Amino acid sequence: MSLGDGFLHPDRLLPADPGLRRIARDLYDGTRDLPIVSPHGHTDPAWFASDAPFTDAASLLVTPDHYLLRMLHSRGVSYDALGVPRLDGAPVASPREAWRCFARHYGLFTGTPSALWLDHAMGAVLGCPERLSETNADALFDHIGGVLAGPGLRPRALMDRFGVDVIATTDGALDSLEHHAALAGQGWGARVRPTYRPDAVTDPEAPGFAAGLDRLGALTGCDTADWAGMIEAHRHRRAAFRALGATATDHGTPSPLTADLPLAECQRLLNGARAGSLTPAEAELFRAQMLTEMAGLSAEDGMVMQLHAGSRRNTDRGMFAVRGANMGADIPHRADWVGGLNALLNRHGHAPGLRLIVFTLDESAYARELAPMAGYWPCLMLGPPWWFHDSAEGIRRYLDQVVETAGFANLAGFNDDTRALLSIPARHDVWRRGVAGFLARLVAEHRLDRTDAAHLAADLSGDAARRAYAL
Amino acid sequence: MSLGDGFLHPDRLLPADPGLRRIARDLYDGTRDLPIVSPHGHTDPAWFASDAPFTDAASLLVTPDHYLLRMLHSRGVSYDALGVPRLDGAPVASPREAWRCFARHYGLFTGTPSALWLDHAMGAVLGCPERLSETNADALFDHIGGVLAGPGLRPRALMDRFGVDVIATTDGALDSLEHHAALAGQGWGARVRPTYRPDAVTDPEAPGFAAGLDRLGALTGCDTADWAGMIEAHRHRRAAFRALGATATDHGTPSPLTADLPLAECQRLLNGARAGSLTPAEAELFRAQMLTEMAGLSAEDGMVMQLHAGSRRNTDRGMFAVRGANMGADIPHRADWVGGLNALLNRHGHAPGLRLIVFTLDESAYARELAPMAGYWPCLMLGPPWWFHDSAEGIRRYLDQVVETAGFANLAGFNDDTRALLSIPARHDVWRRGVAGFLARLVAEHRLDRTDAAHLAADLSGDAARRAYAL
Amino acid sequence: MSLGDGFLHPDRLLPADPGLRRIARDLYDGTRDLPIVSPHGHTDPAWFASDAPFTDAASLLVTPDHYLLRMLHSRGVSYDALGVPRLDGAPVASPREAWRCFARHYGLFTGTPSALWLDHAMGAVLGCPERLSETNADALFDHIGGVLAGPGLRPRALMDRFGVDVIATTDGALDSLEHHAALAGQGWGARVRPTYRPDAVTDPEAPGFAAGLDRLGALTGCDTADWAGMIEAHRHRRAAFRALGATATDHGTPSPLTADLPLAECQRLLNGARAGSLTPAEAELFRAQMLTEMAGLSAEDGMVMQLHAGSRRNTDRGMFAVRGANMGADIPHRADWVGGLNALLNRHGHAPGLRLIVFTLDESAYARELAPMAGYWPCLMLGPPWWFHDSAEGIRRYLDQVVETAGFANLAGFNDDTRALLSIPARHDVWRRGVAGFLARLVAEHRLDRTDAAHLAADLSGDAARRAYAL
């Protein structure tokens, strides 16, 4: 990760106080070039398997990034003008037009993490000499296009330039895993790993749920109309993922509710789910039970279980109808972690094989629920600040609120959770700077000695994630 | 707003770190004398229409200010002793007695925004040479009485001294608007504007709701017993407000719940509301539906819609019975913004004419719900920190939690929301200092360049509010 | 409290900025040797009555401290290995083995308040020359054993060394108070006081509730099967506590819900509670009503009422079955303070004799609910940061969020709330440093003058608690 800073200031994000900054810079210098461990994210395994070049600046940096799209949308920029595909296939702006539109509104991102990430990608990775503006939009589009055509920006070359030791993708339970199989065949299997994310067949409200269950049955030879058969089918698929390098599963639910129901009740819910006759409360109970089942399987097979709970998805029904999911209209809501995880923890919380890493969008739960829980349950670790909170202030608030109660040892390090490939080094860099700033304050306030601080800074920059994800 | 600092330190509220303070002071210096834009507040239009002098220090500064009253009450000072009128007309302390009582307990406000505002008003506006104390209470009472009798402290003169370009009052839907009409006739119509606040006829639990609906019908010639007729009546009254300069409406509800019900259900609720037979849940549904209707009217007529949600009003029933509303016993509670606004946003969230500015008392919603929502929905903007949070720390927490996700462009600038006329410059000044301190940190951490910071500081001090409120 | 700093840095926890630190150190220096007022905690009155020496480091410092146990448990250390007794009496590790195990994992506490407290106790109180580590574990165990055998570490000698003017224990309603009676007979009654904590007979879900009510009746000669008789029994017991120096009661409930029910409904609940037939909702209503009754008794007899609400107790059912309560599995959850206290406050909120001090584990309620409520209701004061929040960052967040709205005068100072005797001076010291840091910022930002700051620092270090608890 000796990427350099591009046109960014080398001391960005470090504390303003000169004494603190000196300490923080020392700590950061010890971590900036450490390899990147990326145990959770949404990059496309096809990129790495095919190693094909990216085509242009807009398709690479703008169109797929819902962090950018949402903000532009909030100020009245249409998704058509940004080149975002429509489900009806109607034409949208070309990449160059989309890029110009983006450049015209780039000022909207002042003060946001998106600007930090993009400035870093454009400067340090793509070699742009200055920040994007309306004036230089065309020139930078051409510059980036040129760079992308060269060998240094191919996906695998980027893994090397970024110093990514290992990266995990996120893959559906029904995924063929063909790209991961190809990667394994090419010796890249330990570096690019799949993650088992079965939401489509664990959430009765997911589109095509019943058909998905049928396919799950066909894929595994299990009877997915039977509760035990369905669990057995997951057992098979998890093994298939592990065979291609997976060490973890991931689960996304609107709430962290878990349940521990008798088998007859489970079967009744499954019948209703297949028939499409569950009420919303029953559908939530189904998801809740499935989380506990997944914890049971993790206790059995050792796959690290991740839970991303608390996002209300697709809150703009009109947008969803026109363009589908991941368009920026997913909004966090309150989460009850202590009540929610009660059933799962009382069932599997002491199982030696279980590790559960939780991610919240409700920061009010950090100090109130999650840090106390992680500081008690052997299986529980805290994931890093997620999504909107993966930012300079979000990292500050997270460390401020969890460390005293959970300790450092119950933190799962960092993960970038991104589908924006070029933002990976920037995101890890922001975390490392945030950690350095936080630790520097503890050192300056004589709450931590420098040796421990240096050790913790390095650990939180990579080894903590390696340990947490059994990599 | 070249008011000077009175007996206050010119660097008050700026960051302590010397480097940060230099940057912050520069930024602040560029904004301190900018005109004041006050698009939401509770000043009395009669003040400006009659331009009569205020009478005395207590009636001006203490008796009407529920921020002060509540704190005194919390330490056992009786409202009688503070000269607060009773509904039964029983005698209370004279202004001089009330002032002495206030002075005796002024130490209670140490460290609170009230002290900042009052010290500023007394020093910079009223020319008091020192902070109020028990010793100087009588002398300052006399001094202020003398100043108030002169021409420089008349309401209109204050508008000039404060540099208030435009101020909006808050007026009931049934208000005669006579003072605003008088102001318009005197050429002050663009400077002092009404705001349409129809709570008394949109909340079935408001006292005199049914009679109010009848008067609304009489005023507009509409049949307010009919749902469509009632909406039409609002359409008329909104037009009347606009004719006198209103650009905005305002709505205060215990929760941000909205609804989108079929007409027959609306009519059923209206019938029940008029008959006084709604359950509390139905009354909430009525208010929820009315918010969506008001958004529809805003989409149609372009009036900016403000929503102040989350205060539990009059929690002290005994106090309410003796002295009525606004006595300090309104307490915030949790608010579900993402679930609450769902119906309204899915119905009108993309209407080009709609702008909705939201205010919360539940700071836990800033980063979790409101910033993500404002960073997606084109119609949505975030109002500044409200009420208890309009303070040095409140402003810090607000900017810390909303900017990264909502961006600066989705903020509606500042409004003072006050009925305490003399606190207006102080409140804007605290905001400007808070903004300067926040931006200074971003500059010092190399997350923002100085030119952008200076532009943002100025914008957030006035133009942002002008744009947001279409002034 | 001239204990010295042991091996800790004398400026620990003070702000890093040099200018702030100078001010903070001055403020702190004015408070560090003030006597300790400890109006709420969980020390054992038998310690002071018998004044017997403690036996060894592990039994004194590790085994009874659930802050330490939980964190070790969270990383897989078994309670057996830490010498924690089992309900079945099966053997567990010896004190020396437990101490070695603890030392081996002491790094887990880096950055936590537990490390601050323990380092302080070991250095400044027990004279250990360096921080605990795996290497020096045996030597320090022996050193501490030697020190404990001497006269300087007896409980009463510690009260003198620590400068504890007064300390309150927490005692069940059915407690014989024999140790407090003994203390009173030895002239220690004003220094070690009981506190009336009747949870076991106010919570129908407490183990042995019905038998407890019977014993309450037998102790007082009241008919506790009758609602009024049961209240009368509490009246008797409260008087007995007051006779031995109690000035306060304490109540721990999962939520702050209160109720104000008609007598017939109360009696119906009592009948059900005695029969063990209440639903969970009815049990909550019973507790809710009892809180209001206790407030009524406090209004009558002047005992200060404390409410610790919001902990979900014993969330790990397996642990509870094996080792009982207070094993680290009590986790906070959300609390609705404004809705919860509504009934109590509307019934007794203006009673001149009532003082209610509230403690929350839901920090989101600080600025939203508790500070506004304390800044209005004459009876209400805010207790200091509780449990997980009694830490450097927790104190920072507390002061940041409550002072502006509640003022300093509605704060009840500090209490250590501990069963870890040797941590008492460290806990008060962390608070005093936190207060000094907070006030220093206000001074540096010209929001507070130095004289007021010095007065507030001293007041919050002792006198505020004395006043709040009528000591």
PDB file of N, CA and C in Angstrom, chain A residues 261-326:
ATOM      1  N   LEU A 261     -37.325 -21.636  18.169  1.00  0.00           N
ATOM      2  CA  LEU A 261     -38.671 -22.202  18.156  1.00  0.00           C
ATOM      3  C   LEU A 261     -38.627 -23.730  18.127  1.00  0.00           C
ATOM      4  N   PRO A 262     -39.689 -24.375  18.589  1.00  0.00           N
ATOM      5  CA  PRO A 262     -39.779 -25.831  18.452  1.00  0.00           C
ATOM      6  C   PRO A 262     -39.886 -26.221  16.973  1.00  0.00           C
ATOM      7  N   LEU A 263     -39.468 -27.437  16.680  1.00  0.00           N
ATOM      8  CA  LEU A 263     -39.415 -27.875  15.291  1.00  0.00           C
ATOM      9  C   LEU A 263     -40.761 -27.762  14.590  1.00  0.00           C
ATOM     10  N   ALA A 264     -41.842 -28.127  15.281  1.00  0.00           N
ATOM     11  CA  ALA A 264     -43.159 -28.090  14.632  1.00  0.00           C
ATOM     12  C   ALA A 264     -43.502 -26.679  14.184  1.00  0.00           C
ATOM     13  N   GLU A 265     -43.159 -25.719  15.019  1.00  0.00           N
ATOM     14  CA  GLU A 265     -43.425 -24.322  14.673  1.00  0.00           C
ATOM     15  C   GLU A 265     -42.559 -23.890  13.486  1.00  0.00           C
ATOM     16  N   CYS A 266     -41.318 -24.346  13.480  1.00  0.00           N
ATOM     17  CA  CYS A 266     -40.438 -24.040  12.345  1.00  0.00           C
ATOM     18  C   CYS A 266     -41.046 -24.581  11.043  1.00  0.00           C
ATOM     19  N   GLN A 267     -41.494 -25.833  11.109  1.00  0.00           N
ATOM     20  CA  GLN A 267     -42.052 -26.440   9.902  1.00  0.00           C
ATOM     21  C   GLN A 267     -43.297 -25.684   9.440  1.00  0.00           C
ATOM     22  N   ARG A 268     -44.112 -25.271  10.404  1.00  0.00           N
ATOM     23  CA  ARG A 268     -45.308 -24.497  10.065  1.00  0.00           C
ATOM     24  C   ARG A 268     -44.921 -23.199   9.348  1.00  0.00           C
ATOM     25  N   LEU A 269     -43.880 -22.535   9.855  1.00  0.00           N
ATOM     26  CA  LEU A 269     -43.437 -21.299   9.205  1.00  0.00           C
ATOM     27  C   LEU A 269     -42.894 -21.583   7.808  1.00  0.00           C
ATOM     28  N   LEU A 270     -42.172 -22.673   7.671  1.00  0.00           N
ATOM     29  CA  LEU A 270     -41.619 -23.006   6.357  1.00  0.00           C
ATOM     30  C   LEU A 270     -42.742 -23.281   5.358  1.00  0.00           C
ATOM     31  N   ASN A 271     -43.737 -24.010   5.814  1.00  0.00           N
ATOM     32  CA  ASN A 271     -44.884 -24.264   4.926  1.00  0.00           C
ATOM     33  C   ASN A 271     -45.508 -22.948   4.459  1.00  0.00           C
ATOM     34  N   GLY A 272     -45.719 -22.061   5.404  1.00  0.00           N
ATOM     35  CA  GLY A 272     -46.315 -20.764   5.052  1.00  0.00           C
ATOM     36  C   GLY A 272     -45.403 -19.956   4.145  1.00  0.00           C
ATOM     37  N   ALA A 273     -44.110 -20.016   4.409  1.00  0.00           N
ATOM     38  CA  ALA A 273     -43.174 -19.246   3.602  1.00  0.00           C
ATOM     39  C   ALA A 273     -43.181 -19.733   2.161  1.00  0.00           C
ATOM     40  N   ARG A 274     -43.225 -21.047   1.999  1.00  0.00           N
ATOM     41  CA  ARG A 274     -43.276 -21.603   0.638  1.00  0.00           C
ATOM     42  C   ARG A 274     -44.576 -21.263  -0.055  1.00  0.00           C
ATOM     43  N   ALA A 275     -45.644 -21.203   0.725  1.00  0.00           N
ATOM     44  CA  ALA A 275     -46.959 -20.883   0.144  1.00  0.00           C
ATOM     45  C   ALA A 275     -47.147 -19.376  -0.033  1.00  0.00           C
ATOM     46  N   GLY A 276     -46.217 -18.598   0.480  1.00  0.00           N
ATOM     47  CA  GLY A 276     -46.352 -17.142   0.388  1.00  0.00           C
ATOM     48  C   GLY A 276     -47.452 -16.593   1.284  1.00  0.00           C
ATOM     49  N   SER A 277     -47.771 -17.311   2.360  1.00  0.00           N
ATOM     50  CA  SER A 277     -48.919 -16.909   3.164  1.00  0.00           C
ATOM     51  C   SER A 277     -48.539 -16.350   4.540  1.00  0.00           C
ATOM     52  N   LEU A 278     -47.253 -16.093   4.758  1.00  0.00           N
ATOM     53  CA  LEU A 278     -46.859 -15.576   6.071  1.00  0.00           C
ATOM     54  C   LEU A 278     -47.247 -14.110   6.236  1.00  0.00           C
ATOM     55  N   THR A 279     -47.648 -13.757   7.429  1.00  0.00           N
ATOM     56  CA  THR A 279     -47.814 -12.341   7.750  1.00  0.00           C
ATOM     57  C   THR A 279     -46.408 -11.729   7.892  1.00  0.00           C
ATOM     58  N   PRO A 280     -46.317 -10.388   7.871  1.00  0.00           N
ATOM     59  CA  PRO A 280     -44.999  -9.774   8.077  1.00  0.00           C
ATOM     60  C   PRO A 280     -44.358 -10.218   9.396  1.00  0.00           C
ATOM     61  N   ALA A 281     -45.158 -10.345  10.451  1.00  0.00           N
ATOM     62  CA  ALA A 281     -44.580 -10.776  11.732  1.00  0.00           C
ATOM     63  C   ALA A 281     -44.061 -12.201  11.652  1.00  0.00           C
ATOM     64  N   GLU A 282     -44.783 -13.058  10.941  1.00  0.00           N
ATOM     65  CA  GLU A 282     -44.311 -14.441  10.778  1.00  0.00           C
ATOM     66  C   GLU A 282     -43.054 -14.489   9.917  1.00  0.00           C
ATOM     67  N   ALA A 283     -43.018 -13.638   8.897  1.00  0.00           N
ATOM     68  CA  ALA A 283     -41.812 -13.593   8.059  1.00  0.00           C
ATOM     69  C   ALA A 283     -40.612 -13.170   8.899  1.00  0.00           C
ATOM     70  N   GLU A 284     -40.821 -12.202   9.806  1.00  0.00           N
ATOM     71  CA  GLU A 284     -39.720 -11.789  10.674  1.00  0.00           C
ATOM     72  C   GLU A 284     -39.290 -12.952  11.587  1.00  0.00           C
ATOM     73  N   LEU A 285     -40.260 -13.695  12.047  1.00  0.00           N
ATOM     74  CA  LEU A 285     -39.950 -14.834  12.914  1.00  0.00           C
ATOM     75  C   LEU A 285     -39.182 -15.907  12.145  1.00  0.00           C
ATOM     76  N   PHE A 286     -39.528 -16.089  10.901  1.00  0.00           N
ATOM     77  CA  PHE A 286     -38.796 -17.032  10.066  1.00  0.00           C
ATOM     78  C   PHE A 286     -37.326 -16.605   9.947  1.00  0.00           C
ATOM     79  N   ARG A 287     -37.137 -15.336   9.602  1.00  0.00           N
ATOM     80  CA  ARG A 287     -35.752 -14.834   9.519  1.00  0.00           C
ATOM     81  C   ARG A 287     -35.033 -14.996  10.856  1.00  0.00           C
ATOM     82  N   ALA A 288     -35.767 -14.703  11.930  1.00  0.00           N
ATOM     83  CA  ALA A 288     -35.185 -14.777  13.270  1.00  0.00           C
ATOM     84  C   ALA A 288     -34.728 -16.193  13.585  1.00  0.00           C
ATOM     85  N   GLN A 289     -35.570 -17.165  13.238  1.00  0.00           N
ATOM     86  CA  GLN A 289     -35.211 -18.562  13.472  1.00  0.00           C
ATOM     87  C   GLN A 289     -34.019 -18.965  12.606  1.00  0.00           C
ATOM     88  N   MET A 290     -34.020 -18.481  11.361  1.00  0.00           N
ATOM     89  CA  MET A 290     -32.916 -18.840  10.459  1.00  0.00           C
ATOM     90  C   MET A 290     -31.577 -18.323  10.978  1.00  0.00           C
ATOM     91  N   LEU A 291     -31.574 -17.154  11.631  1.00  0.00           N
ATOM     92  CA  LEU A 291     -30.316 -16.660  12.199  1.00  0.00           C
ATOM     93  C   LEU A 291     -29.805 -17.623  13.268  1.00  0.00           C
ATOM     94  N   THR A 292     -30.701 -18.117  14.082  1.00  0.00           N
ATOM     95  CA  THR A 292     -30.275 -19.066  15.118  1.00  0.00           C
ATOM     96  C   THR A 292     -29.789 -20.373  14.484  1.00  0.00           C
ATOM     97  N   GLU A 293     -30.470 -20.799  13.432  1.00  0.00           N
ATOM     98  CA  GLU A 293     -30.024 -22.017  12.743  1.00  0.00           C
ATOM     99  C   GLU A 293     -28.626 -21.822  12.149  1.00  0.00           C
ATOM    100  N   MET A 294     -28.424 -20.655  11.576  1.00  0.00           N
ATOM    101  CA  MET A 294     -27.113 -20.385  10.972  1.00  0.00           C
ATOM    102  C   MET A 294     -26.032 -20.357  12.040  1.00  0.00           C
ATOM    103  N   ALA A 295     -26.362 -19.812  13.208  1.00  0.00           N
ATOM    104  CA  ALA A 295     -25.386 -19.839  14.305  1.00  0.00           C
ATOM    105  C   ALA A 295     -25.074 -21.273  14.696  1.00  0.00           C
ATOM    106  N   GLY A 296     -26.110 -22.115  14.699  1.00  0.00           N
ATOM    107  CA  GLY A 296     -25.885 -23.524  15.014  1.00  0.00           C
ATOM    108  C   GLY A 296     -24.955 -24.172  14.004  1.00  0.00           C
ATOM    109  N   LEU A 297     -25.164 -23.858  12.726  1.00  0.00           N
ATOM    110  CA  LEU A 297     -24.282 -24.432  11.701  1.00  0.00           C
ATOM    111  C   LEU A 297     -22.866 -23.894  11.843  1.00  0.00           C
ATOM    112  N   SER A 298     -22.732 -22.619  12.197  1.00  0.00           N
ATOM    113  CA  SER A 298     -21.392 -22.054  12.400  1.00  0.00           C
ATOM    114  C   SER A 298     -20.693 -22.719  13.580  1.00  0.00           C
ATOM    115  N   ALA A 299     -21.462 -22.981  14.635  1.00  0.00           N
ATOM    116  CA  ALA A 299     -20.870 -23.668  15.785  1.00  0.00           C
ATOM    117  C   ALA A 299     -20.335 -25.028  15.353  1.00  0.00           C
ATOM    118  N   GLU A 300     -21.008 -25.605  14.366  1.00  0.00           N
ATOM    119  CA  GLU A 300     -20.675 -26.938  13.883  1.00  0.00           C
ATOM    120  C   GLU A 300     -19.495 -26.921  12.904  1.00  0.00           C
ATOM    121  N   ASP A 301     -19.544 -25.997  11.928  1.00  0.00           N
ATOM    122  CA  ASP A 301     -18.541 -26.048  10.852  1.00  0.00           C
ATOM    123  C   ASP A 301     -17.474 -24.960  10.971  1.00  0.00           C
ATOM    124  N   GLY A 302     -17.603 -24.093  11.974  1.00  0.00           N
ATOM    125  CA  GLY A 302     -16.544 -23.115  12.217  1.00  0.00           C
ATOM    126  C   GLY A 302     -16.554 -21.897  11.318  1.00  0.00           C
ATOM    127  N   MET A 303     -17.552 -21.758  10.435  1.00  0.00           N
ATOM    128  CA  MET A 303     -17.580 -20.549   9.607  1.00  0.00           C
ATOM    129  C   MET A 303     -17.980 -19.358  10.484  1.00  0.00           C
ATOM    130  N   VAL A 304     -17.239 -18.279  10.338  1.00  0.00           N
ATOM    131  CA  VAL A 304     -17.507 -17.065  11.108  1.00  0.00           C
ATOM    132  C   VAL A 304     -18.806 -16.440  10.602  1.00  0.00           C
ATOM    133  N   MET A 305     -19.707 -16.154  11.517  1.00  0.00           N
ATOM    134  CA  MET A 305     -21.022 -15.628  11.141  1.00  0.00           C
ATOM    135  C   MET A 305     -21.025 -14.113  11.277  1.00  0.00           C
ATOM    136  N   GLN A 306     -21.383 -13.414  10.196  1.00  0.00           N
ATOM    137  CA  GLN A 306     -21.529 -11.965  10.248  1.00  0.00           C
ATOM    138  C   GLN A 306     -23.003 -11.600  10.206  1.00  0.00           C
ATOM    139  N   LEU A 307     -23.385 -10.625  11.011  1.00  0.00           N
ATOM    140  CA  LEU A 307     -24.764 -10.150  10.990  1.00  0.00           C
ATOM    141  C   LEU A 307     -24.783  -8.638  10.771  1.00  0.00           C
ATOM    142  N   HIS A 308     -25.328  -8.245   9.633  1.00  0.00           N
ATOM    143  CA  HIS A 308     -25.526  -6.825   9.320  1.00  0.00           C
ATOM    144  C   HIS A 308     -27.018  -6.537   9.484  1.00  0.00           C
ATOM    145  N   ALA A 309     -27.382  -5.949  10.610  1.00  0.00           N
ATOM    146  CA  ALA A 309     -28.809  -5.770  10.877  1.00  0.00           C
ATOM    147  C   ALA A 309     -29.163  -4.305  11.068  1.00  0.00           C
ATOM    148  N   GLY A 310     -30.356  -3.936  10.621  1.00  0.00           N
ATOM    149  CA  GLY A 310     -30.862  -2.600  10.934  1.00  0.00           C
ATOM    150  C   GLY A 310     -31.080  -1.675   9.769  1.00  0.00           C
ATOM    151  N   SER A 311     -30.998  -2.164   8.549  1.00  0.00           N
ATOM    152  CA  SER A 311     -31.287  -1.302   7.411  1.00  0.00           C
ATOM    153  C   SER A 311     -32.681  -1.591   6.880  1.00  0.00           C
ATOM    154  N   ARG A 312     -33.452  -0.532   6.714  1.00  0.00           N
ATOM    155  CA  ARG A 312     -34.751  -0.649   6.072  1.00  0.00           C
ATOM    156  C   ARG A 312     -34.505  -0.472   4.584  1.00  0.00           C
ATOM    157  N   ARG A 313     -34.672  -1.517   3.832  1.00  0.00           N
ATOM    158  CA  ARG A 313     -34.252  -1.504   2.434  1.00  0.00           C
ATOM    159  C   ARG A 313     -35.331  -0.922   1.517  1.00  0.00           C
ATOM    160  N   ASN A 314     -34.871  -0.293   0.449  1.00  0.00           N
ATOM    161  CA  ASN A 314     -35.762   0.129  -0.642  1.00  0.00           C
ATOM    162  C   ASN A 314     -36.940   0.967  -0.140  1.00  0.00           C
ATOM    163  N   THR A 315     -36.638   1.993   0.662  1.00  0.00           N
ATOM    164  CA  THR A 315     -37.728   2.799   1.229  1.00  0.00           C
ATOM    165  C   THR A 315     -38.432   3.648   0.168  1.00  0.00           C
ATOM    166  N   ASP A 316     -37.838   3.786  -0.991  1.00  0.00           N
ATOM    167  CA  ASP A 316     -38.492   4.530  -2.076  1.00  0.00           C
ATOM    168  C   ASP A 316     -39.042   3.509  -3.071  1.00  0.00           C
ATOM    169  N   ARG A 317     -40.345   3.256  -2.931  1.00  0.00           N
ATOM    170  CA  ARG A 317     -40.929   2.182  -3.750  1.00  0.00           C
ATOM    171  C   ARG A 317     -40.889   2.508  -5.240  1.00  0.00           C
ATOM    172  N   GLY A 318     -41.030   3.792  -5.571  1.00  0.00           N
ATOM    173  CA  GLY A 318     -40.987   4.197  -6.975  1.00  0.00           C
ATOM    174  C   GLY A 318     -39.620   3.924  -7.588  1.00  0.00           C
ATOM    175  N   MET A 319     -38.598   4.311  -6.881  1.00  0.00           N
ATOM    176  CA  MET A 319     -37.234   4.064  -7.361  1.00  0.00           C
ATOM    177  C   MET A 319     -36.989   2.571  -7.539  1.00  0.00           C
ATOM    178  N   PHE A 320     -37.417   1.788  -6.578  1.00  0.00           N
ATOM    179  CA  PHE A 320     -37.220   0.341  -6.636  1.00  0.00           C
ATOM    180  C   PHE A 320     -37.895  -0.236  -7.875  1.00  0.00           C
ATOM    181  N   ALA A 321     -39.085   0.245  -8.174  1.00  0.00           N
ATOM    182  CA  ALA A 321     -39.818  -0.267  -9.336  1.00  0.00           C
ATOM    183  C   ALA A 321     -39.092   0.058 -10.635  1.00  0.00           C
ATOM    184  N   VAL A 322     -38.447   1.206 -10.692  1.00  0.00           N
ATOM    185  CA  VAL A 322     -37.809   1.641 -11.940  1.00  0.00           C
ATOM    186  C   VAL A 322     -36.400   1.083 -12.102  1.00  0.00           C
ATOM    187  N   ARG A 323     -35.658   0.997 -10.980  1.00  0.00           N
ATOM    188  CA  ARG A 323     -34.241   0.620 -11.134  1.00  0.00           C
ATOM    189  C   ARG A 323     -33.772  -0.510 -10.231  1.00  0.00           C
ATOM    190  N   GLY A 324     -34.632  -1.012  -9.345  1.00  0.00           N
ATOM    191  CA  GLY A 324     -34.207  -2.118  -8.496  1.00  0.00           C
ATOM    192  C   GLY A 324     -33.531  -1.666  -7.208  1.00  0.00           C
ATOM    193  N   ALA A 325     -32.768  -2.561  -6.627  1.00  0.00           N
ATOM    194  CA  ALA A 325     -32.200  -2.351  -5.294  1.00  0.00           C
ATOM    195  C   ALA A 325     -30.885  -1.576  -5.331  1.00  0.00           C
ATOM    196  N   ASN A 326     -30.395  -1.212  -4.146  1.00  0.00           N
ATOM    197  CA  ASN A 326     -29.090  -0.555  -3.983  1.00  0.00           C
ATOM    198  C   ASN A 326     -28.994   0.763  -4.722  1.00  0.00           C
TER     199      ASN A 326
END
